[in-house]
Structure formats: structure tokens, C-alpha cells
């Protein structure tokens, strides 16, 4: 028998995130019912804070924390594949624009969301053309971050305010 576990967001049921698991399963992560996230950002405080927000939600687990695109790609070869990859747009060594094409080949099933403190239309169009599945401003709060991850999984993309430009 399968049980359906309804996860909660901000103390209220979140109808979009339902995870199915066998009643005898003890470790949801091992049974692929937790959404695995890899995250690369060159600002340590932001990397740790956002990772904590994600890990605090029962449906998500950050499996890789990297300081730039190269670090992320190095860690990917030693880890299981993530379901979602979050990338800071501007990072040393390999930024998101350099990392996206490599990620699309290395983990083709992963959804890629770019984060940036600057929402420049040209950059958003470029990351979309390179294969990014979403964009989120670093000015977003925790509820918006979690909602963005959910919508990315549900709809396959998340570009709030830019959808008409990306048709």
C-alpha cells in the first residue's frame, strides 16, 4: 500500500507537493521521494541561508553546495544527479552562462533555475536560450523561493514577468 504524504508550506497544506512512498519506507531520500537540489553561489552567506530554507522543507534536500560552476560540475561527478540545479548568474571561474550548456549535457533531466540580484531582460533571454528552465530574483523571500521550485517542477519552467518575452 502507498500512503500519500501532503507536505506543508508556511503552516498550510501545499496541494502541489505530494510525495508517494511505501508505508514500510523509512528513508524518503533513498526512495527518491525527496527532490534533490544542487546549488552554486559564490556568496557563502547566501549559499548557506538558501540551502537551509530549502532543507527546512520536507520535500527538498540540498545534495550539493558549490561556490561556482566549476565546483558544481566537479561535485556532480561524485554525487547522485539532482532534480533541480540552482545557479547564481555571476560567479568566478564558471558563471551560469558558461555552466548551463555543460549541465544540459551532464544532467539532461535536471531543471535549471538561475538566481540573480539583477533582472536584466537580455540576461534572462540568454539563459533561456541556453536551456535554463527558470529565473528567480535574489530579492525573493523564502515563500517565493519554495513556490518557484514547486512551479518549476509542475510547469517545467518559471520565468515570472518574462513569459511573454520567451515565447
Coordinates of N, CA and C in Angstrom, one line a residue:
X1 N 0.8 -1.2 0.0 CA 0.0 0.0 0.0 C 0.9 1.2 0.0
X2 N 0.4 2.2 -0.7 CA 1.1 3.5 -0.7 C 0.3 4.5 0.1
X3 N 1.0 5.3 0.8 CA 0.4 6.4 1.5 C 0.8 7.7 0.8
X4 N -0.1 8.7 0.9 CA 0.2 10.0 0.3 C 0.5 10.9 1.4
X5 N 1.7 11.5 1.3 CA 2.0 12.5 2.3 C 1.9 13.9 1.7
X6 N 1.1 14.7 2.4 CA 0.9 16.1 1.9 C 1.9 17.0 2.7
X7 N 2.8 17.6 2.0 CA 3.7 18.5 2.7 C 3.1 19.8 2.9
X8 N 3.7 20.5 3.9 CA 3.1 21.8 4.3 C 4.1 22.9 3.9
X9 N 3.5 24.0 3.6 CA 4.3 25.2 3.2 C 3.8 26.4 4.1
X10 N 4.6 26.9 4.9 CA 4.3 28.0 5.8 C 3.1 27.7 6.6
X11 N 3.0 26.5 7.1 CA 2.0 26.1 8.1 C 0.7 25.7 7.4
X12 N 0.6 25.8 6.1 CA -0.7 25.5 5.4 C -0.4 24.3 4.4
X13 N -1.4 23.5 4.2 CA -1.1 22.4 3.2 C -0.8 22.9 1.8
X14 N 0.2 22.3 1.2 CA 0.6 22.7 -0.1 C 0.1 21.6 -1.1
X15 N -1.0 21.8 -1.8 CA -1.6 20.8 -2.6 C -0.7 20.3 -3.8
X16 N 0.3 21.1 -4.2 CA 1.1 20.8 -5.3 C 2.2 19.9 -5.1
X17 N 2.6 19.7 -3.8 CA 3.7 18.8 -3.5 C 3.2 17.6 -2.7
X18 N 3.0 16.6 -3.5 CA 2.6 15.3 -2.9 C 3.6 14.3 -3.2
X19 N 4.1 13.6 -2.2 CA 5.1 12.6 -2.4 C 4.5 11.2 -2.0
X20 N 4.7 10.3 -2.9 CA 4.2 8.9 -2.7 C 5.3 8.0 -2.2
X21 N 5.1 7.3 -1.2 CA 6.1 6.3 -0.7 C 5.4 5.1 -0.1
X22 N 6.2 4.0 -0.1 CA 5.6 2.8 0.5 C 5.6 3.0 2.0
X23 N 4.6 2.4 2.6 CA 4.4 2.5 4.1 C 5.5 2.0 4.9
X24 N 6.3 1.0 4.3 CA 7.4 0.5 5.0 C 8.7 1.2 4.8
X25 N 8.7 2.2 3.9 CA 9.9 3.0 3.6 C 10.2 3.9 4.8
X26 N 11.4 3.9 5.2 CA 11.9 4.7 6.3 C 12.6 6.0 5.9
X27 N 13.3 5.8 4.8 CA 14.2 6.9 4.3 C 13.7 7.4 3.0
X28 N 13.0 8.5 3.0 CA 12.4 9.1 1.7 C 13.5 9.4 0.7
X29 N 14.6 9.9 1.2 CA 15.7 10.3 0.3 C 16.2 9.1 -0.5
X30 N 16.4 8.0 0.1 CA 16.8 6.8 -0.6 C 15.8 6.2 -1.5
X31 N 14.6 6.5 -1.3 CA 13.5 6.0 -2.1 C 13.0 7.0 -3.2
X32 N 13.8 8.1 -3.4 CA 13.6 9.0 -4.5 C 12.3 9.8 -4.3
X33 N 11.8 10.0 -3.1 CA 10.6 10.8 -2.9 C 11.0 12.2 -2.4
X34 N 12.3 12.5 -2.2 CA 12.7 13.8 -1.9 C 13.3 14.4 -3.2
X35 N 13.0 15.7 -3.4 CA 13.5 16.4 -4.6 C 14.9 16.8 -4.3
X36 N 15.9 16.4 -5.1 CA 17.3 16.6 -4.8 C 17.7 17.9 -5.5
X37 N 18.4 18.8 -4.8 CA 18.8 20.1 -5.3 C 20.3 20.3 -5.2
X38 N 20.9 20.8 -6.3 CA 22.3 21.3 -6.3 C 22.2 22.8 -6.4
X39 N 23.1 23.4 -5.6 CA 23.1 24.9 -5.6 C 24.5 25.4 -5.7
X40 N 24.7 26.4 -6.6 CA 26.0 27.1 -6.7 C 25.8 28.6 -6.6
X41 N 26.6 29.1 -5.6 CA 26.6 30.6 -5.4 C 27.9 30.9 -4.8
X42 N 28.5 32.0 -5.2 CA 29.8 32.4 -4.7 C 29.8 33.3 -3.4
X43 N 28.6 33.5 -2.9 CA 28.4 34.3 -1.6 C 28.1 33.3 -0.5
X44 N 29.0 33.0 0.4 CA 28.8 32.0 1.4 C 27.5 32.1 2.2
X45 N 27.3 33.3 2.6 CA 26.1 33.5 3.5 C 24.8 33.2 2.7
X46 N 24.7 33.6 1.5 CA 23.5 33.3 0.6 C 23.4 31.8 0.4
X47 N 24.6 31.2 0.1 CA 24.6 29.8 -0.2 C 24.1 29.0 1.0
X48 N 24.5 29.3 2.2 CA 24.1 28.6 3.4 C 22.7 28.9 3.8
X49 N 22.3 30.2 3.6 CA 20.9 30.6 4.0 C 19.9 30.0 3.1
X50 N 20.1 30.0 1.8 CA 19.1 29.5 0.9 C 19.1 28.0 1.0
X51 N 20.2 27.4 1.2 CA 20.3 25.9 1.4 C 19.5 25.5 2.6
X52 N 19.6 26.3 3.7 CA 18.8 26.0 4.9 C 17.3 26.1 4.7
X53 N 16.9 27.1 4.0 CA 15.5 27.3 3.6 C 15.0 26.1 2.9
X54 N 15.7 25.7 1.9 CA 15.3 24.5 1.1 C 15.3 23.2 1.9
X55 N 16.3 23.0 2.7 CA 16.4 21.8 3.5 C 15.3 21.8 4.6
X56 N 14.8 22.9 5.0 CA 13.8 23.0 6.0 C 12.4 22.6 5.5
X57 N 12.3 22.5 4.2 CA 11.1 22.0 3.6 C 11.2 20.5 3.4
X58 N 10.2 19.8 3.8 CA 10.2 18.3 3.8 C 10.4 17.7 2.4
X59 N 10.0 18.4 1.4 CA 10.0 17.8 0.0 C 11.4 18.0 -0.6
X60 N 12.3 18.8 -0.1 CA 13.5 19.1 -0.8 C 14.7 18.8 0.1
X61 N 15.8 18.5 -0.6 CA 17.1 18.3 0.1 C 18.2 18.8 -0.8
X62 N 19.1 19.7 -0.2 CA 20.2 20.2 -1.0 C 21.3 19.1 -0.9
X63 N 21.7 18.6 -2.0 CA 22.7 17.5 -2.0 C 24.1 18.0 -2.4
X64 N 24.2 19.2 -3.0 CA 25.4 19.7 -3.4 C 25.4 21.2 -3.2
X65 N 26.4 21.7 -2.5 CA 26.6 23.2 -2.3 C 28.0 23.5 -2.9
X66 N 28.0 24.4 -3.9 CA 29.2 24.7 -4.6 C 29.4 26.2 -4.7
X67 N 30.6 26.7 -4.8 CA 31.0 28.1 -4.8 C 31.0 28.7 -6.2
X68 N 31.0 27.9 -7.3 CA 30.9 28.4 -8.6 C 30.5 27.2 -9.6
X69 N 30.4 27.5 -10.9 CA 30.1 26.4 -11.8 C 31.1 25.3 -11.9
X70 N 32.3 25.6 -11.8 CA 33.4 24.5 -11.9 C 33.3 23.6 -10.7
X71 N 33.1 24.2 -9.5 CA 33.0 23.4 -8.3 C 31.7 22.5 -8.4
X72 N 30.7 23.1 -8.9 CA 29.4 22.3 -9.0 C 29.6 21.1 -9.9
X73 N 30.2 21.3 -11.1 CA 30.5 20.3 -12.0 C 31.4 19.2 -11.5
X74 N 32.4 19.6 -10.7 CA 33.3 18.7 -10.1 C 32.6 17.8 -9.1
X75 N 31.7 18.4 -8.3 CA 30.9 17.7 -7.3 C 29.9 16.8 -7.9
X76 N 29.4 17.2 -9.1 CA 28.3 16.3 -9.7 C 28.9 15.0 -10.1
X77 N 30.2 14.9 -10.5 CA 30.8 13.6 -10.9 C 30.9 12.7 -9.7
X78 N 30.8 13.2 -8.5 CA 30.9 12.4 -7.3 C 29.6 12.2 -6.5
X79 N 28.5 12.6 -7.1 CA 27.2 12.6 -6.4 C 26.1 12.0 -7.3
X80 N 25.0 11.8 -6.7 CA 23.8 11.4 -7.5 C 23.3 12.6 -8.2
X81 N 22.6 12.4 -9.3 CA 22.1 13.5 -10.1 C 21.0 14.3 -9.3
X82 N 21.0 15.6 -9.4 CA 20.0 16.4 -8.8 C 18.8 16.5 -9.7
X83 N 17.6 16.8 -9.1 CA 16.4 17.1 -9.9 C 16.3 18.5 -10.3
X84 N 16.9 19.4 -9.5 CA 16.9 20.8 -9.7 C 18.3 21.3 -9.5
X85 N 18.8 22.2 -10.3 CA 20.1 22.9 -10.1 C 19.8 24.4 -10.1
X86 N 20.2 25.0 -9.0 CA 20.1 26.5 -8.8 C 21.5 27.1 -9.0
X87 N 21.6 28.1 -9.9 CA 22.9 28.7 -10.2 C 22.8 30.2 -10.1
X88 N 23.8 30.8 -9.4 CA 23.9 32.2 -9.3 C 24.3 32.6 -10.8
X89 N 23.8 33.7 -11.2 CA 24.2 34.2 -12.6 C 25.6 34.5 -12.7
X90 N 26.2 35.3 -11.8 CA 27.5 35.8 -11.8 C 28.4 35.1 -10.8
X91 N 29.3 34.3 -11.2 CA 30.2 33.6 -10.3 C 31.6 33.6 -10.9
X92 N 32.7 33.4 -10.1 CA 34.0 33.3 -10.6 C 34.2 31.9 -11.3
X93 N 35.3 31.8 -12.0 CA 35.6 30.6 -12.8 C 34.6 30.2 -13.8
X94 N 33.4 29.8 -13.4 CA 32.4 29.4 -14.3 C 31.1 30.0 -13.9
X95 N 30.5 31.0 -14.6 CA 29.2 31.6 -14.2 C 28.1 30.8 -14.8
X96 N 26.9 31.2 -14.6 CA 25.7 30.4 -15.1 C 25.7 30.2 -16.6
X97 N 26.1 31.3 -17.3 CA 26.0 31.3 -18.8 C 27.0 30.2 -19.3
X98 N 28.2 30.0 -18.6 CA 29.1 29.0 -19.0 C 28.7 27.6 -18.5
X99 N 28.0 27.6 -17.4 CA 27.7 26.3 -16.8 C 26.5 25.6 -17.4
X100 N 25.5 26.4 -17.8 CA 24.2 25.8 -18.3 C 24.4 24.8 -19.4
X101 N 25.2 25.1 -20.5 CA 25.3 24.2 -21.6 C 25.9 22.8 -21.1
X102 N 26.9 22.9 -20.2 CA 27.6 21.7 -19.7 C 26.6 20.9 -18.9
X103 N 25.8 21.6 -18.0 CA 24.8 20.9 -17.2 C 23.7 20.2 -18.1
X104 N 23.3 20.8 -19.2 CA 22.3 20.2 -20.0 C 22.8 18.9 -20.6
X105 N 24.1 18.8 -20.8 CA 24.6 17.5 -21.3 C 24.9 16.5 -20.2
X106 N 25.4 17.0 -19.1 CA 25.7 16.2 -18.0 C 24.6 15.6 -17.2
X107 N 23.5 16.4 -16.9 CA 22.3 16.0 -16.2 C 21.1 16.5 -17.0
X108 N 20.8 15.9 -18.1 CA 19.8 16.4 -19.0 C 18.4 16.4 -18.4
X109 N 18.1 15.6 -17.4 CA 16.8 15.6 -16.8 C 16.6 16.7 -15.7
X110 N 17.7 17.3 -15.3 CA 17.6 18.3 -14.2 C 17.0 19.6 -14.7
X111 N 16.2 20.2 -13.9 CA 15.6 21.6 -14.1 C 16.7 22.6 -13.6
X112 N 17.0 23.6 -14.4 CA 18.0 24.6 -14.1 C 17.3 25.9 -13.8
X113 N 17.5 26.5 -12.6 CA 17.0 27.8 -12.3 C 18.1 28.7 -12.0
X114 N 18.2 29.9 -12.6 CA 19.2 30.9 -12.4 C 18.7 31.9 -11.4
X115 N 19.6 32.3 -10.5 CA 19.3 33.3 -9.5 C 20.2 34.5 -9.7
X116 N 19.6 35.7 -9.5 CA 20.4 36.9 -9.7 C 19.8 38.1 -8.9
X117 N 20.7 38.9 -8.5 CA 20.2 40.2 -7.8 C 19.8 41.2 -8.9
X118 N 20.2 41.0 -10.1 CA 19.9 41.9 -11.2 C 19.0 41.2 -12.2
X119 N 17.9 41.8 -12.5 CA 16.9 41.2 -13.5 C 17.0 41.9 -14.8
X120 N 18.0 41.6 -15.6 CA 18.2 42.2 -16.9 C 17.6 41.3 -18.0
X121 N 16.7 41.9 -18.8 CA 16.0 41.2 -19.8 C 16.9 40.4 -20.8
X122 N 18.0 41.0 -21.2 CA 18.9 40.4 -22.1 C 19.5 39.1 -21.4
X123 N 19.9 39.2 -20.2 CA 20.5 38.0 -19.5 C 19.4 36.9 -19.4
X124 N 18.2 37.3 -19.1 CA 17.1 36.3 -18.9 C 16.8 35.6 -20.3
X125 N 16.8 36.4 -21.3 CA 16.6 35.8 -22.7 C 17.8 34.9 -23.0
X126 N 19.0 35.3 -22.7 CA 20.2 34.4 -22.9 C 20.2 33.1 -22.2
X127 N 19.9 33.2 -20.9 CA 19.9 31.9 -20.1 C 18.7 31.0 -20.6
X128 N 17.6 31.6 -21.0 CA 16.5 30.8 -21.6 C 17.0 30.1 -22.9
X129 N 17.7 30.8 -23.7 CA 18.2 30.3 -25.0 C 19.2 29.2 -24.7
X130 N 20.0 29.3 -23.7 CA 21.0 28.3 -23.3 C 20.4 27.0 -22.7
X131 N 19.1 27.1 -22.3 CA 18.5 26.0 -21.7 C 18.0 26.1 -20.3
X132 N 18.2 27.2 -19.7 CA 17.7 27.4 -18.3 C 16.2 27.2 -18.3
X133 N 15.7 26.6 -17.2 CA 14.2 26.4 -17.1 C 13.5 27.4 -16.3
X134 N 14.3 28.3 -15.6 CA 13.7 29.3 -14.7 C 14.7 30.4 -14.3
X135 N 14.1 31.4 -13.7 CA 14.8 32.5 -13.2 C 14.1 33.0 -12.0
X136 N 14.9 33.4 -10.9 CA 14.3 33.9 -9.7 C 15.2 35.0 -9.2
X137 N 14.6 36.2 -8.9 CA 15.4 37.3 -8.3 C 15.9 36.9 -6.9
X138 N 17.1 37.4 -6.6 CA 17.6 37.2 -5.3 C 16.9 38.0 -4.2
X139 N 16.1 38.9 -4.7 CA 15.3 39.7 -3.8 C 14.0 39.0 -3.3
X140 N 13.8 37.8 -3.8 CA 12.7 37.0 -3.4 C 12.8 36.5 -2.0
X141 N 11.7 36.3 -1.3 CA 11.7 35.8 0.1 C 11.6 34.2 0.1
X142 N 11.7 33.6 1.2 CA 11.6 32.2 1.4 C 10.4 31.6 0.7
X143 N 9.2 32.1 1.0 CA 8.0 31.6 0.4 C 8.0 31.6 -1.1
X144 N 8.5 32.7 -1.7 CA 8.6 32.8 -3.1 C 9.6 31.8 -3.7
X145 N 10.7 31.5 -3.0 CA 11.7 30.6 -3.4 C 11.0 29.2 -3.5
X146 N 10.4 28.8 -2.4 CA 9.7 27.5 -2.4 C 8.6 27.3 -3.4
X147 N 7.9 28.4 -3.6 CA 6.8 28.4 -4.7 C 7.5 28.3 -6.1
X148 N 8.6 29.0 -6.3 CA 9.3 28.9 -7.6 C 9.8 27.5 -7.9
X149 N 10.3 26.8 -6.8 CA 10.7 25.4 -7.0 C 9.6 24.5 -7.4
X150 N 8.5 24.7 -6.7 CA 7.3 23.9 -6.9 C 6.8 24.2 -8.4
X151 N 6.7 25.4 -8.8 CA 6.2 25.7 -10.1 C 7.1 25.3 -11.2
X152 N 8.4 25.3 -10.9 CA 9.4 24.8 -11.9 C 9.1 23.3 -12.1
X153 N 8.9 22.6 -11.1 CA 8.6 21.1 -11.2 C 7.3 20.9 -11.9
X154 N 6.3 21.6 -11.5 CA 4.9 21.4 -12.0 C 4.8 21.8 -13.5
X155 N 5.4 23.0 -13.9 CA 5.2 23.5 -15.2 C 6.4 23.3 -16.1
X156 N 7.5 22.9 -15.6 CA 8.7 22.7 -16.4 C 9.5 24.0 -16.6
X157 N 8.9 25.1 -16.2 CA 9.6 26.4 -16.3 C 9.1 27.4 -15.3
X158 N 9.9 28.5 -15.1 CA 9.5 29.5 -14.1 C 10.2 30.8 -14.5
X159 N 9.5 31.7 -15.2 CA 10.1 33.0 -15.6 C 9.1 34.1 -15.3
X160 N 8.8 34.3 -14.0 CA 7.7 35.3 -13.7 C 8.0 36.7 -14.3
X161 N 7.0 37.2 -15.0 CA 7.1 38.5 -15.6 C 7.9 38.6 -16.9
X162 N 8.4 37.4 -17.3 CA 9.2 37.4 -18.6 C 8.6 36.4 -19.6
X163 N 7.5 35.8 -19.2 CA 6.9 34.7 -20.1 C 6.6 35.2 -21.5
X164 N 6.1 36.4 -21.6 CA 5.7 36.9 -23.0 C 7.0 37.2 -23.8
X165 N 8.1 37.4 -23.2 CA 9.4 37.6 -24.0 C 10.0 36.3 -24.5
X166 N 9.6 35.2 -23.8 CA 10.3 33.9 -24.1 C 9.4 33.0 -24.9
X167 N 8.4 33.5 -25.6 CA 7.5 32.6 -26.4 C 8.2 32.0 -27.6

